[in-house]
Coordinates of C-alpha atoms in Angstrom, one line a residue:
X20 CA 108.1 91.3 132.3
X21 CA 106.8 90.1 129.1
X22 CA 103.3 89.3 129.4
X23 CA 102.1 89.0 125.5
X24 CA 103.7 89.3 122.3
X25 CA 101.7 90.7 119.0
X26 CA 102.6 92.1 116.1
X27 CA 103.2 95.8 115.4
X28 CA 103.5 98.7 117.7
X29 CA 101.2 99.2 120.6
X30 CA 98.6 101.7 119.7
X31 CA 95.9 101.6 122.2
X32 CA 94.2 99.2 124.8
X33 CA 90.9 98.7 126.8
X34 CA 89.4 97.0 129.2
X35 CA 85.7 96.4 128.7
X36 CA 84.0 94.5 131.3
X37 CA 86.7 92.1 132.1
X38 CA 87.4 91.9 128.5
X39 CA 90.8 93.1 127.2
X40 CA 91.6 94.7 123.5
X41 CA 94.5 95.9 122.4
X42 CA 95.4 97.8 119.0
X43 CA 98.9 96.5 117.8
X44 CA 100.0 97.3 114.2
X45 CA 96.7 97.1 111.9
X46 CA 95.0 94.5 114.2
X47 CA 92.7 94.5 117.0
X48 CA 93.0 91.8 119.3
X49 CA 91.4 90.4 122.3
X50 CA 93.7 89.1 125.0
X51 CA 92.6 86.4 127.7
X52 CA 94.0 86.3 131.1
X53 CA 97.1 83.9 130.3
X54 CA 98.0 86.3 127.2
X55 CA 97.1 84.3 124.6
X56 CA 95.6 86.9 121.7
X57 CA 92.7 86.2 119.2
X58 CA 92.1 88.8 116.0
X59 CA 89.1 90.7 116.1
X60 CA 89.6 93.0 113.5
X61 CA 91.7 94.8 111.1
X62 CA 92.4 98.6 110.8
X63 CA 93.3 100.3 107.5
X64 CA 96.6 101.5 108.8
X65 CA 99.3 100.4 111.2
X66 CA 100.8 103.5 112.8
X67 CA 99.8 106.1 115.3
X68 CA 97.7 106.0 118.7
X69 CA 94.1 105.0 118.1
X70 CA 91.2 106.0 120.6
X71 CA 89.4 103.3 122.3
X72 CA 86.0 103.6 124.3
X73 CA 82.7 101.7 124.4
X74 CA 79.0 101.5 125.0
X75 CA 77.1 98.8 126.6
X76 CA 76.9 96.6 123.5
X77 CA 79.9 98.1 121.7
X78 CA 83.9 98.2 121.7
X79 CA 84.6 101.7 119.6
X80 CA 88.0 102.2 118.0
X81 CA 89.2 105.1 116.0
X82 CA 92.2 105.9 113.7
X83 CA 91.6 109.4 112.7
X84 CA 90.1 108.3 109.5
X85 CA 87.9 105.5 110.3
X86 CA 85.6 104.4 113.1
X87 CA 85.8 100.5 113.8
X88 CA 83.0 98.8 115.9
X89 CA 83.0 95.6 117.2
X90 CA 79.7 94.1 118.6
X91 CA 80.7 92.7 122.4
X92 CA 77.9 90.1 122.1
X93 CA 79.1 88.2 118.8
X94 CA 82.4 89.8 117.9
X95 CA 81.0 91.3 114.7
X96 CA 83.5 94.0 113.3
X97 CA 82.8 96.9 110.9
X98 CA 84.3 100.0 109.7
X99 CA 83.1 103.5 108.6
X100 CA 84.5 106.5 107.3
X101 CA 83.9 109.3 109.4
X102 CA 85.0 112.9 109.9
X103 CA 86.6 112.6 113.2
X104 CA 90.3 112.2 114.9
X105 CA 91.4 109.4 117.0
X106 CA 90.4 110.6 120.3
X107 CA 86.9 109.6 121.4
X108 CA 84.9 109.2 124.6
X109 CA 81.8 108.0 126.2
X110 CA 78.8 109.9 128.0
X111 CA 75.4 108.6 128.4
X112 CA 75.2 106.2 125.6
X113 CA 76.9 108.9 122.9
X114 CA 80.7 108.2 121.5
X115 CA 81.9 111.7 121.0
X116 CA 84.5 112.7 118.9
X117 CA 86.0 116.0 117.3
X118 CA 86.1 117.0 113.8
X119 CA 89.4 117.7 112.0
X120 CA 90.8 121.0 111.9
X121 CA 87.7 122.9 113.3
X122 CA 86.3 124.0 116.5
X123 CA 83.3 121.4 116.1
X124 CA 82.7 118.1 118.0
X125 CA 79.9 115.5 117.0
X126 CA 78.2 112.4 118.6
X127 CA 77.1 109.0 117.2
X128 CA 73.3 108.0 117.6
X129 CA 72.2 107.1 121.2
X130 CA 73.6 103.7 121.9
X131 CA 74.7 103.0 118.4
X132 CA 78.3 104.3 117.0
X133 CA 77.7 102.9 113.7
X134 CA 75.1 105.7 113.2
X135 CA 76.5 109.4 112.5
X136 CA 73.9 112.0 111.7
X137 CA 76.1 115.1 110.1
X138 CA 73.6 117.5 111.9
X139 CA 74.6 116.0 115.4
X140 CA 77.6 118.6 116.3
X141 CA 78.2 121.6 118.2
X142 CA 80.7 124.0 118.2
X143 CA 83.1 125.5 120.9
X144 CA 83.1 129.1 120.1
X145 CA 84.2 130.6 123.7
X146 CA 87.7 131.1 122.0
X147 CA 88.5 131.3 118.0
X148 CA 90.7 128.3 118.2
X149 CA 90.8 124.9 116.5
X150 CA 90.0 121.9 119.1
X151 CA 93.1 119.9 119.8
X152 CA 91.4 117.1 122.0
X153 CA 88.2 116.0 124.1
X154 CA 87.8 114.2 127.4
X155 CA 84.6 113.1 129.6
X156 CA 85.5 113.9 133.3
X157 CA 82.8 113.9 135.9
X158 CA 79.9 113.8 133.3
X159 CA 81.9 117.2 131.8
X160 CA 82.8 117.1 128.1
X161 CA 86.0 119.1 128.2
X162 CA 87.3 120.7 124.9
X163 CA 90.5 121.4 124.8
X164 CA 91.4 123.9 122.0
X165 CA 95.0 125.3 121.0
X166 CA 94.3 128.2 123.3
X167 CA 91.4 127.4 125.5
X168 CA 89.6 124.7 127.1
X169 CA 85.7 124.9 127.4
X170 CA 83.3 122.6 129.7
X171 CA 79.8 121.2 128.1
X172 CA 77.4 119.2 129.7
X173 CA 74.6 116.5 128.5
X174 CA 71.5 118.6 129.5
X175 CA 69.1 116.3 127.9
X176 CA 67.7 119.1 126.2
X177 CA 66.6 119.2 122.4
X178 CA 70.2 120.8 122.2
X179 CA 71.7 117.6 123.8
X180 CA 74.7 119.2 124.6
X181 CA 75.3 122.7 126.2
X182 CA 78.1 124.9 127.0
X183 CA 79.0 125.7 130.7
X184 CA 79.3 129.7 129.6
X185 CA 80.8 130.6 133.1
X186 CA 83.8 128.2 132.9
X187 CA 85.9 129.0 130.1
X188 CA 89.5 127.9 130.7
X189 CA 92.4 130.0 129.1
X190 CA 94.9 127.1 129.0
X191 CA 94.9 124.7 125.8
X192 CA 96.4 121.7 125.1
X193 CA 99.7 120.9 123.1
X194 CA 99.0 117.5 122.3
X195 CA 95.7 115.3 121.8
X196 CA 97.3 112.3 123.7
X197 CA 98.4 114.0 126.3
X198 CA 95.0 114.8 127.9
X199 CA 94.2 112.0 130.7
X200 CA 92.2 111.6 133.5
X201 CA 94.0 110.4 137.2
X202 CA 93.7 111.1 141.3
X203 CA 90.0 112.5 140.3
X204 CA 91.0 115.3 138.0
X205 CA 92.4 115.8 134.6
X206 CA 96.1 116.4 133.5
X207 CA 97.5 117.7 130.2
X208 CA 100.5 119.3 128.3
X209 CA 99.3 122.8 128.1
X210 CA 99.7 125.9 125.5
X211 CA 97.9 129.2 125.1
X212 CA 98.6 132.2 123.3
X213 CA 101.3 133.2 125.8
X214 CA 103.3 130.1 125.2
X215 CA 103.6 126.2 125.6
X216 CA 105.3 123.4 127.7
X217 CA 103.6 123.8 130.9
X218 CA 101.9 120.4 132.4
X219 CA 98.5 121.5 134.6
X220 CA 96.1 119.4 136.7
X221 CA 92.6 120.6 136.5
X222 CA 91.2 121.8 139.9
X223 CA 87.7 122.6 139.8
X224 CA 87.5 124.4 136.4
X225 CA 91.0 126.0 137.3
X226 CA 94.2 124.7 135.4
X227 CA 96.9 124.6 138.4
X228 CA 100.6 124.2 137.2
X229 CA 102.3 121.5 138.3
X230 CA 105.5 121.3 135.9
X231 CA 108.3 122.7 137.6
X232 CA 110.7 125.0 136.1
X233 CA 113.5 122.4 135.3
X234 CA 110.7 120.6 133.8
X235 CA 109.6 123.1 131.6
X236 CA 113.3 124.1 130.7
X237 CA 113.3 120.4 129.3
X238 CA 110.9 121.0 127.2
X239 CA 111.6 124.4 125.6
X240 CA 112.4 124.0 122.0
X241 CA 110.8 120.6 121.4
X242 CA 107.7 120.1 119.1
X243 CA 105.0 119.0 121.8
X244 CA 102.3 118.0 119.5
X245 CA 103.8 114.6 119.3
X246 CA 103.9 114.3 123.2
X247 CA 101.6 111.4 124.5
X248 CA 101.2 110.2 128.2
X249 CA 99.4 107.4 130.0
X250 CA 98.5 107.1 133.9
X251 CA 98.2 104.4 136.3
X252 CA 97.7 103.8 140.1
X253 CA 100.1 101.4 141.9
X254 CA 101.3 101.4 145.6
X255 CA 99.0 104.2 146.7
X256 CA 100.7 106.4 144.3
X257 CA 99.2 108.0 140.9
X258 CA 101.8 108.3 137.9
X259 CA 101.2 110.7 135.1
X260 CA 103.6 109.5 132.7
X261 CA 104.8 112.0 129.7
X262 CA 106.6 110.8 126.6
X263 CA 107.9 114.0 124.8
X264 CA 109.9 113.1 121.3
X265 CA 113.4 114.8 121.6
X266 CA 114.0 114.0 125.3
X267 CA 116.2 111.0 126.6
X268 CA 114.3 110.1 129.3
X269 CA 110.7 109.8 130.5
X270 CA 109.0 112.5 132.8
X271 CA 106.7 111.1 135.5
X272 CA 105.0 113.0 137.8
X273 CA 103.9 111.4 141.2
X274 CA 100.5 112.8 142.2
X275 CA 100.8 111.5 145.8
X276 CA 104.1 113.3 146.8
X277 CA 103.5 116.1 144.1
X278 CA 107.1 115.2 142.9
X279 CA 108.5 114.4 139.3
X280 CA 111.2 112.0 138.5
X281 CA 112.8 110.4 135.2
X282 CA 112.6 107.0 133.9
X283 CA 114.9 105.7 131.5
X284 CA 116.9 102.5 130.1
X285 CA 120.7 102.2 129.4
X286 CA 121.1 101.3 125.9
X287 CA 124.5 101.0 124.2
X288 CA 125.9 103.4 126.8
X289 CA 123.0 105.9 126.3
X290 CA 120.0 106.9 128.4
X291 CA 116.7 106.2 126.2
X292 CA 113.4 106.7 127.2
X293 CA 111.1 103.9 129.2
X294 CA 109.8 101.8 126.4
X295 CA 106.3 102.1 127.7
X296 CA 103.3 103.6 125.3
X297 CA 100.2 102.7 126.2
X298 CA 98.7 101.3 130.0
X299 CA 95.6 99.1 130.8
X300 CA 94.8 97.6 133.9
X301 CA 93.5 94.1 133.3
X302 CA 93.6 90.8 135.0
X303 CA 94.8 92.1 138.1
X304 CA 98.1 93.7 136.3
X305 CA 99.6 97.0 135.0
X306 CA 100.3 96.2 131.5
X307 CA 102.1 98.3 129.3
X308 CA 102.4 98.3 125.2
X309 CA 105.6 99.1 123.6
X310 CA 106.5 99.7 120.0
X311 CA 108.2 96.3 120.3
X312 CA 104.9 94.7 119.8
X313 CA 104.9 93.5 123.4
X314 CA 102.7 93.7 126.4
X315 CA 104.7 94.3 129.7
X316 CA 103.2 93.3 133.1
X317 CA 104.6 95.8 135.8
X318 CA 106.4 93.9 138.7
X319 CA 108.0 95.7 142.0
X320 CA 110.5 92.9 142.3
X321 CA 111.9 93.2 138.8
X322 CA 114.5 95.5 137.8
X323 CA 115.2 94.9 134.0
X324 CA 112.6 95.4 131.1
X325 CA 112.7 91.9 129.4
X326 CA 116.6 91.8 130.0
X327 CA 117.3 95.4 129.4
X328 CA 118.9 97.3 132.0
X329 CA 117.1 100.2 134.2
X330 CA 118.6 103.1 135.5
X331 CA 118.1 104.2 139.1
X332 CA 119.2 107.3 139.7
X333 CA 119.4 109.9 142.6
X334 CA 120.6 113.2 142.5
X335 CA 120.9 114.9 145.9
X336 CA 120.0 118.5 146.6
X337 CA 122.9 121.1 145.9
X338 CA 124.8 121.7 149.2
X339 CA 126.0 125.1 148.9
X340 CA 125.8 127.5 151.5
X341 CA 124.5 131.3 151.1
X342 CA 128.0 132.4 151.1
X343 CA 129.5 130.3 148.7
X344 CA 132.3 129.3 151.4
X345 CA 134.5 126.3 150.4
X346 CA 133.2 123.2 152.6
X347 CA 135.2 120.1 153.1
X348 CA 133.3 117.0 152.3
X349 CA 135.2 113.9 153.9
X350 CA 133.0 110.7 153.6
X351 CA 129.8 110.3 151.8
X352 CA 127.6 107.4 153.0
X353 CA 124.4 106.0 150.9
X354 CA 121.4 104.2 152.9
X355 CA 120.1 102.0 150.4
X356 CA 119.2 98.2 150.0
X357 CA 122.2 96.2 151.0
X358 CA 122.9 92.6 151.0
X359 CA 121.9 92.1 147.8
X360 CA 125.3 91.5 145.7
X361 CA 124.8 94.5 143.7
X362 CA 127.0 97.6 143.2
X363 CA 126.2 101.4 143.4
X364 CA 128.2 104.3 141.5
X365 CA 128.7 107.7 142.8
X366 CA 129.8 110.9 141.4
X367 CA 129.8 114.7 142.2
X368 CA 129.8 118.0 140.5
X369 CA 131.8 120.9 142.0
X370 CA 130.1 123.3 139.8
X371 CA 126.0 122.8 140.6
X372 CA 125.8 120.0 138.2
X373 CA 127.4 121.7 135.1
X374 CA 130.3 119.0 134.9
X375 CA 130.8 115.8 136.5
X376 CA 133.9 113.7 138.0
X377 CA 134.2 110.2 137.4
X378 CA 131.8 107.3 138.5
X379 CA 133.3 105.6 141.9
X380 CA 132.0 102.3 142.5
X381 CA 131.1 100.2 145.6
X382 CA 129.5 97.0 146.4
X383 CA 126.4 97.2 148.5
X384 CA 127.2 93.6 150.4
X385 CA 126.9 90.3 149.4
X386 CA 123.7 88.6 149.2
X387 CA 122.6 88.5 153.0
X388 CA 125.1 90.9 154.2
X389 CA 122.8 93.5 155.5
X390 CA 125.3 95.1 157.7
X391 CA 127.5 96.5 155.0
X392 CA 127.9 100.0 154.8
X393 CA 128.0 101.8 151.4
X394 CA 130.3 104.8 151.8
X395 CA 132.9 106.6 149.5
X396 CA 135.9 108.6 151.3
X397 CA 138.4 111.5 150.5
X398 CA 135.6 113.3 148.6
X399 CA 137.5 116.6 148.6
X400 CA 136.2 120.4 149.0
X401 CA 134.0 122.1 147.1
X402 CA 131.6 125.1 147.0
X403 CA 128.5 124.1 145.2
X404 CA 128.5 120.2 145.3
X405 CA 125.9 118.1 143.8
X406 CA 125.9 114.4 144.3
X407 CA 124.6 111.7 142.3
X408 CA 124.2 107.9 143.0
X409 CA 123.1 105.2 140.3
X410 CA 122.6 101.5 140.2
X411 CA 122.3 99.5 137.1
X412 CA 122.4 96.1 138.5
X413 CA 119.3 94.0 138.6
X414 CA 118.9 94.1 142.2
X415 CA 116.9 96.1 144.9
X416 CA 118.2 99.9 145.2
X417 CA 115.8 102.0 146.9
X418 CA 118.2 105.0 147.9
X419 CA 116.5 106.3 151.1
X420 CA 119.1 109.2 152.2
X421 CA 122.7 109.9 151.8
X422 CA 125.4 112.7 153.0
X423 CA 128.5 113.7 153.9
X424 CA 130.3 113.0 157.2

């Protein structure tokens, strides 16, 4: 559902003590609970993600060349050249950033992001790789390089930040904007000297691979440096949403079920990735910003994106038996929402998903006709059957189960 219309592509958003700020195009907006926007500042550029964080008195925005500071008390806006990149974070009244093309990270003055001492920096030297990104988690500063990750601590000593020398992780990050916090941990698209293209979750100081072989095959051969992710928690599930240029769908990991699924829209007869680029939770709503200059509110009872078709797909497990005997498939029956007035399609593959037959369409029952059975008969024989169901109507679908009888 469209909640607010702004100008330019979505670049970043931040909820600061109940105040919602977002950068679209070259403009920093403050947006109230009705979706009305007020301009708070103008950035030098209009493309690329921005980092956003805050201390107790300031909102800080970074676009990889300048640091922008909004005073929260009186909305005074100022901009400064600085040597950092887009990603910024906060710990103990310091704003942290990484220096471009180096192993170094720096900090602003205590409680004041408008001041940076050129001597206030440190180097992640546990591995000889340049930094890709950083994030603060459980009071650790996690510094991701191309091949490794180092945790640092704000010790309060004369050095201020010190490396945890016993906890170097030999997995780096493929993309700065894939590094996100979720479900009490950190998730990221990883790379190392051994290769790239896996998604990891940090458990303690150990990377745990959560991507499947199928997901990693999808990522093979793509430029992962431009990948990005956002996270959110809804209906007791926690989602890591990964957008990778070159894929026709959006990859989503559900941390509750530990399962992956894909999201897509149907445009001109083709699948395209879900339009969400950034996420922020504000005013009791999950808000997604997109390249079309709109903020969308997620609504479990809406089955389109601003009128555009959403794809709901379910691919059943391969039903081949160990001996590859030819099996007879009589009738396929689907357990899904019925009595909605919509339609559902089914097709199957007899060679394990390499090629597919034609779609066959069935009604799920007129509105209120909840006893309707959704089934397809005369489904033939096969040795390696895979079945897919799809709904593109703007109605509830929720395929619970399906099988042959």
